[in-house]
CSV table of C-alpha atoms in Angstrom, one decimal:
chain,number,residue,atom,x,y,z
A,567,UNK,CA,0.0,0.0,0.0
A,568,UNK,CA,2.7,2.4,1.0
A,569,UNK,CA,4.6,1.8,-2.2
A,570,UNK,CA,2.1,4.0,-3.9
A,571,UNK,CA,3.5,7.0,-1.9
A,572,UNK,CA,7.0,6.0,-3.0
A,573,UNK,CA,9.6,3.2,-2.5
A,574,UNK,CA,12.0,3.4,0.5
A,575,UNK,CA,14.8,5.8,-0.5
A,576,UNK,CA,18.3,6.3,0.9
A,577,UNK,CA,20.4,9.4,0.1
A,578,UNK,CA,24.1,9.9,0.8
A,579,UNK,CA,24.5,13.6,0.9
A,580,UNK,CA,28.2,14.0,0.1
A,581,UNK,CA,29.8,17.4,-0.2
A,582,UNK,CA,31.1,16.5,-3.6
A,583,UNK,CA,28.7,13.7,-4.8
A,584,UNK,CA,25.1,12.9,-3.8
A,585,UNK,CA,24.0,9.2,-4.2
A,586,UNK,CA,20.5,7.8,-4.1
A,587,UNK,CA,19.3,4.3,-3.6
A,588,UNK,CA,15.7,3.2,-4.3
A,589,UNK,CA,14.4,-0.1,-2.9
A,590,UNK,CA,14.4,-2.9,-5.5
A,591,UNK,CA,16.2,-0.6,-8.0
A,592,UNK,CA,19.6,-0.2,-6.4
A,593,UNK,CA,21.7,2.9,-6.7
A,594,UNK,CA,19.9,5.1,-9.2
A,595,UNK,CA,21.9,8.4,-9.0
A,596,UNK,CA,25.5,9.5,-8.6
A,597,UNK,CA,25.6,13.2,-9.2
A,598,UNK,CA,27.9,16.1,-8.3
A,599,UNK,CA,26.4,18.1,-5.4
A,600,UNK,CA,26.0,21.2,-7.5
A,601,UNK,CA,23.2,23.4,-8.7
A,602,UNK,CA,23.5,26.1,-11.5
A,603,UNK,CA,21.5,29.2,-10.7
A,604,UNK,CA,20.8,32.1,-13.2
A,605,UNK,CA,22.2,35.4,-11.9
A,606,UNK,CA,19.4,37.5,-13.4
A,607,UNK,CA,16.3,35.5,-12.6
A,608,UNK,CA,17.4,33.4,-9.6
A,609,UNK,CA,16.0,30.3,-11.3
A,610,UNK,CA,17.9,27.0,-11.0
A,611,UNK,CA,18.9,25.9,-14.4
A,612,UNK,CA,20.5,22.5,-13.8
A,613,UNK,CA,21.8,20.1,-11.2
A,614,UNK,CA,24.5,17.5,-11.0
A,615,UNK,CA,26.8,16.9,-14.0
A,616,UNK,CA,25.0,19.4,-16.4
A,617,UNK,CA,25.5,22.1,-13.7
A,618,UNK,CA,29.2,21.2,-13.4
A,619,UNK,CA,29.7,21.6,-17.1
A,620,UNK,CA,28.5,25.2,-16.9
A,621,UNK,CA,31.2,26.1,-14.4
A,622,UNK,CA,33.2,29.1,-15.7
A,623,UNK,CA,31.7,28.9,-19.2
A,624,UNK,CA,28.5,30.8,-18.7
A,625,UNK,CA,28.9,34.3,-17.2
A,626,UNK,CA,25.2,34.4,-16.3
A,627,UNK,CA,25.3,31.3,-14.2
A,628,UNK,CA,26.5,30.9,-10.6
A,629,UNK,CA,27.3,27.5,-9.2
A,630,UNK,CA,25.8,26.7,-5.8
A,631,UNK,CA,27.1,23.9,-3.4
A,632,UNK,CA,24.1,23.2,-1.2
A,633,UNK,CA,25.9,20.6,0.8
A,634,UNK,CA,29.1,21.5,2.8
A,635,UNK,CA,30.7,19.6,5.5
A,636,UNK,CA,28.2,16.8,4.9
A,637,UNK,CA,25.1,18.8,5.7
A,638,UNK,CA,22.9,21.4,4.1
A,639,UNK,CA,24.2,25.0,4.3
A,640,UNK,CA,21.6,26.4,1.9
A,641,UNK,CA,18.2,24.9,2.9
A,642,UNK,CA,16.3,26.0,-0.1
A,643,UNK,CA,18.9,24.6,-2.5
A,644,UNK,CA,19.3,21.4,-0.6
A,645,UNK,CA,15.5,20.9,-0.6
A,646,UNK,CA,15.5,21.5,-4.4
A,647,UNK,CA,18.3,18.9,-4.9
A,648,UNK,CA,16.6,16.2,-2.9
A,649,UNK,CA,13.1,16.9,-4.3
A,650,UNK,CA,14.4,16.8,-7.9
A,651,UNK,CA,16.1,13.5,-7.3
A,652,UNK,CA,13.1,11.9,-5.5
A,653,UNK,CA,10.6,13.0,-8.2
A,654,UNK,CA,12.9,12.0,-11.1
A,655,UNK,CA,13.7,8.5,-9.8
A,656,UNK,CA,10.2,7.7,-8.4
A,657,UNK,CA,8.6,8.6,-11.8
A,658,UNK,CA,6.1,10.7,-10.0
A,659,UNK,CA,6.6,14.4,-10.5
A,660,UNK,CA,4.6,15.7,-7.5
A,661,UNK,CA,3.2,12.8,-5.5
A,662,UNK,CA,6.3,10.9,-4.3
A,663,UNK,CA,6.5,10.8,-0.5
A,664,UNK,CA,8.8,8.0,0.4
A,665,UNK,CA,10.3,6.9,3.7
A,666,UNK,CA,13.7,8.5,3.6
A,667,UNK,CA,17.0,7.7,5.3
A,668,UNK,CA,19.9,10.1,5.0
A,669,UNK,CA,23.6,9.7,6.0
A,670,UNK,CA,25.0,12.4,8.2
A,671,UNK,CA,28.4,13.1,9.8
A,672,UNK,CA,28.6,11.6,13.3
A,673,UNK,CA,29.5,15.0,14.7
A,674,UNK,CA,26.8,17.0,13.0
A,675,UNK,CA,25.8,20.2,14.8
A,676,UNK,CA,22.2,20.9,15.9
A,677,UNK,CA,22.0,23.8,13.4
A,678,UNK,CA,22.8,21.4,10.5
A,679,UNK,CA,20.5,18.8,12.0
A,680,UNK,CA,17.5,21.2,11.9
A,681,UNK,CA,18.5,22.4,8.4
A,682,UNK,CA,18.5,18.8,7.1
A,683,UNK,CA,15.2,18.0,8.8
A,684,UNK,CA,13.6,21.0,7.2
A,685,UNK,CA,15.0,20.3,3.7
A,686,UNK,CA,14.1,16.6,3.8
A,687,UNK,CA,10.4,17.0,4.8
A,688,UNK,CA,10.0,19.9,2.4
A,689,UNK,CA,11.4,17.6,-0.3
A,690,UNK,CA,8.6,15.1,0.3
A,691,UNK,CA,9.8,12.7,2.9
A,692,UNK,CA,6.9,11.2,4.9
A,693,UNK,CA,9.3,9.7,7.5
A,694,UNK,CA,13.0,10.6,8.0
A,695,UNK,CA,15.8,8.5,9.5
A,696,UNK,CA,19.3,9.9,9.9
A,697,UNK,CA,22.3,7.4,10.1
A,698,UNK,CA,25.9,8.4,10.9
A,699,UNK,CA,28.1,7.8,7.9
A,700,UNK,CA,30.5,5.4,9.6
A,701,UNK,CA,27.6,3.1,10.6
A,702,UNK,CA,26.1,3.3,7.2
A,703,UNK,CA,29.4,2.5,5.5
A,704,UNK,CA,30.1,-0.4,7.8
A,705,UNK,CA,26.7,-1.9,7.1
A,706,UNK,CA,27.1,-1.4,3.4
A,707,UNK,CA,30.4,-3.3,3.5
A,708,UNK,CA,29.0,-6.1,5.6
A,709,UNK,CA,31.3,-5.3,8.5
A,710,UNK,CA,28.7,-5.0,11.3
A,711,UNK,CA,25.3,-5.9,12.5
A,712,UNK,CA,23.3,-5.6,15.8
A,713,UNK,CA,24.4,-9.0,17.1
A,714,UNK,CA,28.1,-9.0,16.2
A,715,UNK,CA,30.5,-8.1,19.0
A,716,UNK,CA,33.5,-7.5,16.8
A,717,UNK,CA,35.0,-4.1,16.8
A,718,UNK,CA,35.0,-2.2,13.5
A,719,UNK,CA,36.9,1.0,12.7
A,720,UNK,CA,35.7,3.0,9.7
A,721,UNK,CA,37.3,6.2,8.5
A,722,UNK,CA,35.2,8.0,5.9
A,723,UNK,CA,37.5,10.6,4.1
A,724,UNK,CA,35.3,12.7,1.9
A,725,UNK,CA,35.5,16.1,0.2
A,726,UNK,CA,35.0,18.3,3.2
A,727,UNK,CA,35.3,16.1,6.3
A,728,UNK,CA,37.0,13.1,7.8
A,729,UNK,CA,34.5,11.1,9.9
A,730,UNK,CA,36.0,8.3,12.1
A,731,UNK,CA,33.8,5.8,13.9
A,732,UNK,CA,34.6,2.9,16.2
A,733,UNK,CA,31.7,0.4,16.1
A,734,UNK,CA,30.8,-2.6,18.2
A,735,UNK,CA,27.5,-4.5,18.5
A,736,UNK,CA,26.2,-2.3,15.6
A,737,UNK,CA,26.5,0.9,17.6
A,738,UNK,CA,29.0,3.8,17.8
A,739,UNK,CA,31.4,3.4,20.7
A,740,UNK,CA,33.2,6.6,19.9
A,741,UNK,CA,33.5,8.9,16.9
A,742,UNK,CA,35.4,12.0,15.7
A,743,UNK,CA,34.7,14.4,12.8
A,744,UNK,CA,37.3,16.8,11.4
A,745,UNK,CA,36.9,19.5,8.8
A,746,UNK,CA,39.5,18.3,6.4
A,747,UNK,CA,39.2,16.2,3.3
A,748,UNK,CA,39.8,16.2,-0.5
A,749,UNK,CA,38.9,19.9,-0.9
A,750,UNK,CA,41.7,20.8,1.5
A,751,UNK,CA,44.2,19.0,-0.7
A,752,UNK,CA,42.8,20.8,-3.8
A,753,UNK,CA,43.2,24.2,-2.0
A,754,UNK,CA,46.8,23.3,-1.0
A,755,UNK,CA,47.7,22.6,-4.6
A,756,UNK,CA,46.1,25.9,-5.7
A,757,UNK,CA,48.1,27.8,-3.1
A,758,UNK,CA,51.4,26.1,-4.1
A,759,UNK,CA,51.0,27.0,-7.8
A,760,UNK,CA,50.1,30.5,-6.9
A,761,UNK,CA,53.0,30.9,-4.5
A,762,UNK,CA,55.7,29.3,-6.6
A,763,UNK,CA,54.6,29.9,-10.2
A,764,UNK,CA,52.5,33.1,-9.8
A,765,UNK,CA,49.7,31.3,-11.7
A,766,UNK,CA,46.1,31.1,-10.5
A,767,UNK,CA,44.4,27.7,-11.3
A,768,UNK,CA,40.9,26.6,-10.6
A,769,UNK,CA,40.0,24.0,-7.8
A,770,UNK,CA,38.8,21.7,-10.6
A,771,UNK,CA,42.3,21.8,-12.3
A,772,UNK,CA,43.9,21.2,-8.9
A,773,UNK,CA,41.7,18.2,-8.3
A,774,UNK,CA,42.5,16.8,-11.8
A,775,UNK,CA,46.2,17.1,-11.0
A,776,UNK,CA,45.7,15.4,-7.7
A,777,UNK,CA,43.9,12.5,-9.3
A,778,UNK,CA,46.4,12.1,-12.1
A,779,UNK,CA,49.7,12.4,-10.3
A,780,UNK,CA,48.9,12.8,-6.6
A,781,UNK,CA,50.6,10.6,-4.0
A,782,UNK,CA,51.2,10.8,-0.3
A,783,UNK,CA,54.8,11.7,0.8
A,784,UNK,CA,57.3,10.2,1.1
A,785,UNK,CA,57.2,9.0,-2.4
A,786,UNK,CA,60.0,6.5,-2.0
A,787,UNK,CA,60.4,4.3,-5.1
A,788,UNK,CA,57.1,5.4,-6.6
A,789,UNK,CA,57.8,6.5,-10.2
A,790,UNK,CA,57.5,10.3,-10.8
A,791,UNK,CA,54.7,11.3,-13.1
A,792,UNK,CA,53.8,14.7,-14.4
A,793,UNK,CA,50.8,16.6,-15.7
A,794,UNK,CA,50.1,20.0,-17.2
A,795,UNK,CA,47.6,22.4,-15.6
A,796,UNK,CA,46.5,25.7,-17.1
A,797,UNK,CA,45.6,28.9,-15.4
A,798,UNK,CA,46.0,32.7,-15.5
A,799,UNK,CA,49.4,34.3,-15.1
A,800,UNK,CA,49.0,36.8,-12.2
A,801,UNK,CA,51.6,39.1,-13.7
A,802,UNK,CA,50.6,39.3,-17.3
A,803,UNK,CA,46.9,38.2,-17.1
A,804,UNK,CA,47.5,35.7,-19.9
A,805,UNK,CA,46.8,32.0,-20.0
A,806,UNK,CA,49.8,29.9,-19.0
A,807,UNK,CA,50.5,26.2,-18.5
A,808,UNK,CA,52.4,24.7,-15.6
A,809,UNK,CA,54.0,21.3,-15.3
A,810,UNK,CA,53.3,19.6,-11.9
A,811,UNK,CA,55.1,16.4,-10.9
A,812,UNK,CA,54.2,13.8,-8.3
A,813,UNK,CA,56.8,15.4,-6.0
A,814,UNK,CA,55.2,18.9,-6.4
A,815,UNK,CA,51.7,17.6,-5.5
A,816,UNK,CA,53.1,15.5,-2.7
A,817,UNK,CA,54.8,18.6,-1.2
A,818,UNK,CA,51.6,20.6,-1.6
A,819,UNK,CA,49.3,18.2,0.2
A,820,UNK,CA,51.6,17.1,3.0
A,821,UNK,CA,50.0,19.4,5.6
A,822,UNK,CA,46.3,18.5,5.0
A,823,UNK,CA,47.2,14.8,4.7
A,824,UNK,CA,48.8,15.1,8.1
A,825,UNK,CA,45.6,16.6,9.4
A,826,UNK,CA,43.6,13.7,8.0
A,827,UNK,CA,45.9,11.2,9.8
A,828,UNK,CA,45.7,13.2,12.9
A,829,UNK,CA,41.9,13.1,12.8
A,830,UNK,CA,42.0,9.3,12.6
A,831,UNK,CA,44.4,9.1,15.5
A,832,UNK,CA,42.1,11.4,17.6
A,833,UNK,CA,39.1,9.1,16.7
A,834,UNK,CA,41.0,6.1,18.0
A,835,UNK,CA,42.1,7.9,21.1
A,836,UNK,CA,38.5,8.0,22.4
A,837,UNK,CA,38.3,4.2,22.8
A,838,UNK,CA,38.4,2.7,26.3
A,839,UNK,CA,41.1,0.2,27.3
A,840,UNK,CA,38.8,-2.8,26.7
A,841,UNK,CA,38.4,-1.9,23.0
A,842,UNK,CA,41.8,-0.4,22.4
A,843,UNK,CA,43.4,-3.9,23.0
A,844,UNK,CA,41.3,-5.3,20.1
A,845,UNK,CA,42.2,-2.6,17.6
A,846,UNK,CA,45.6,-4.1,16.7
A,847,UNK,CA,43.8,-7.2,15.2
A,848,UNK,CA,41.1,-5.1,13.6
A,849,UNK,CA,42.7,-2.4,11.6
A,850,UNK,CA,41.1,0.6,9.9
A,851,UNK,CA,38.7,0.4,6.9
A,852,UNK,CA,38.9,3.4,4.7
A,853,UNK,CA,36.0,4.8,2.6
A,854,UNK,CA,35.3,8.0,0.7
A,855,UNK,CA,36.9,9.4,-2.5
A,856,UNK,CA,40.0,10.8,-0.8
A,857,UNK,CA,40.8,7.4,0.8
A,858,UNK,CA,42.0,6.2,-2.6
A,859,UNK,CA,44.9,8.6,-2.7
A,860,UNK,CA,48.0,6.5,-3.4
A,861,UNK,CA,50.1,6.0,-0.3
A,862,UNK,CA,47.5,7.2,2.2
A,863,UNK,CA,46.8,3.8,3.6
A,864,UNK,CA,50.6,3.3,4.1
A,865,UNK,CA,50.9,6.6,6.0
A,866,UNK,CA,48.0,5.8,8.3
A,867,UNK,CA,49.5,2.4,9.0
A,868,UNK,CA,52.9,4.0,9.9
A,869,UNK,CA,51.4,6.7,12.1
A,870,UNK,CA,48.8,4.6,14.0
A,871,UNK,CA,50.4,1.1,14.0
A,872,UNK,CA,47.2,-0.4,12.7
A,873,UNK,CA,46.6,-2.0,9.3
A,874,UNK,CA,44.6,0.2,6.9
A,875,UNK,CA,42.8,-1.0,3.8
A,876,UNK,CA,40.4,0.4,1.2
A,877,UNK,CA,37.0,-1.1,1.9
A,878,UNK,CA,34.9,0.6,-0.7
A,879,UNK,CA,36.1,0.9,-4.3
A,880,UNK,CA,32.8,2.3,-5.7
A,881,UNK,CA,31.9,4.9,-3.1
A,882,UNK,CA,28.4,3.4,-2.7
A,883,UNK,CA,28.9,1.6,0.6
A,884,UNK,CA,27.3,4.4,2.7
A,885,UNK,CA,24.1,4.7,0.6
A,886,UNK,CA,23.8,0.9,0.3
A,887,UNK,CA,24.1,0.6,4.1
A,888,UNK,CA,21.6,3.3,4.7
A,889,UNK,CA,19.1,1.5,2.4
A,890,UNK,CA,19.7,-1.7,4.5
A,891,UNK,CA,18.7,0.2,7.6
A,892,UNK,CA,15.2,0.8,6.2
A,893,UNK,CA,15.0,-2.8,5.0
A,894,UNK,CA,15.9,-4.1,8.5
A,895,UNK,CA,13.4,-1.9,10.1
A,896,UNK,CA,10.6,-3.5,8.1
A,897,UNK,CA,7.9,-2.2,5.9
A,898,UNK,CA,5.2,-1.8,8.6
A,899,UNK,CA,3.9,1.8,8.6
A,900,UNK,CA,2.7,3.2,11.9
A,901,UNK,CA,-0.9,4.6,12.3
A,902,UNK,CA,-1.2,8.2,11.3
A,903,UNK,CA,-1.9,9.4,14.8
A,904,UNK,CA,1.3,7.8,16.0
A,905,UNK,CA,3.4,9.2,13.2
A,906,UNK,CA,5.8,12.0,14.0
A,907,UNK,CA,7.3,14.6,11.7
A,908,UNK,CA,10.4,14.6,13.7
A,909,UNK,CA,13.4,12.6,12.3
A,910,UNK,CA,14.8,9.5,14.0
A,911,UNK,CA,18.6,9.6,14.6
A,912,UNK,CA,19.8,6.1,14.5
A,913,UNK,CA,23.0,5.3,16.4
A,914,UNK,CA,22.7,1.5,16.4
A,915,UNK,CA,22.0,-1.0,13.7
A,916,UNK,CA,18.4,-2.2,13.9
A,917,UNK,CA,17.8,-5.9,14.3
A,918,UNK,CA,16.5,-7.5,11.2
């Protein structure tokens, strides 16, 4: 009966990429978390990849990032983003009202909590569940459940934040969120090129260089590669190309990479002695786009003394785990008089 209102839906609101999972259909959307707004009319012209393609090419368009630090910063734009995704992938332009589960940073502030609540219900959610990203990712990778006593450590290294969670019996034992991620690395590359070459490049060019030749120092025997980035010469104002090598990028990102590792260490430091003794045999599972930076797992292993591995190659673990949360909670809908518009913040895995 409730399928008529919309199938259960999970959304992973990443600062760089938003993913959506619809029950029985799987992951149906992986879009950049971007909107393109007309400067003259204020109308939103595009979202996701079409909006990204307008960046810097249309002077009448301003790009808006409605999700920062893993939470809505622009409630109207975040509402538009979620509503557009829900209506598009439920094939109902105006009537879709699904049960919605959204991943959130484990250290989300009360201000961001209220902003997300408002945006989700305005976007059409009839019920809302919020799941900390480390728990959702652990479920999506099959690492935890409500009845399993094993300790699991998940470090989600995204675009804006690093979210570390220590999980046991399906619940968060301790967690730590730090405002450092892939965007910090991009800004560091932009700053190095500006400082040493007097050239201004875009964050998108810095990200492309990071993906092509980036590696965590020390490079050791890793072969040096190089790439060319283009920007504007600050002296002449003319276009200019700069060659960046693996060593250049490694030197630029050394400081923010150190902050990421420090955030993971701080997350582990919150464990009690009973759990700390088990961590040596458990290791750290890394998720998020920045976790795939070459050499990062090695540096984490050297600094923490714990094995580190990439647990999610696709980036879909969190949204898949969030979808499993609704599946585990069952399809029984409560009576209308017992329904609450307030969201449910889930800190333990439901039994299913």
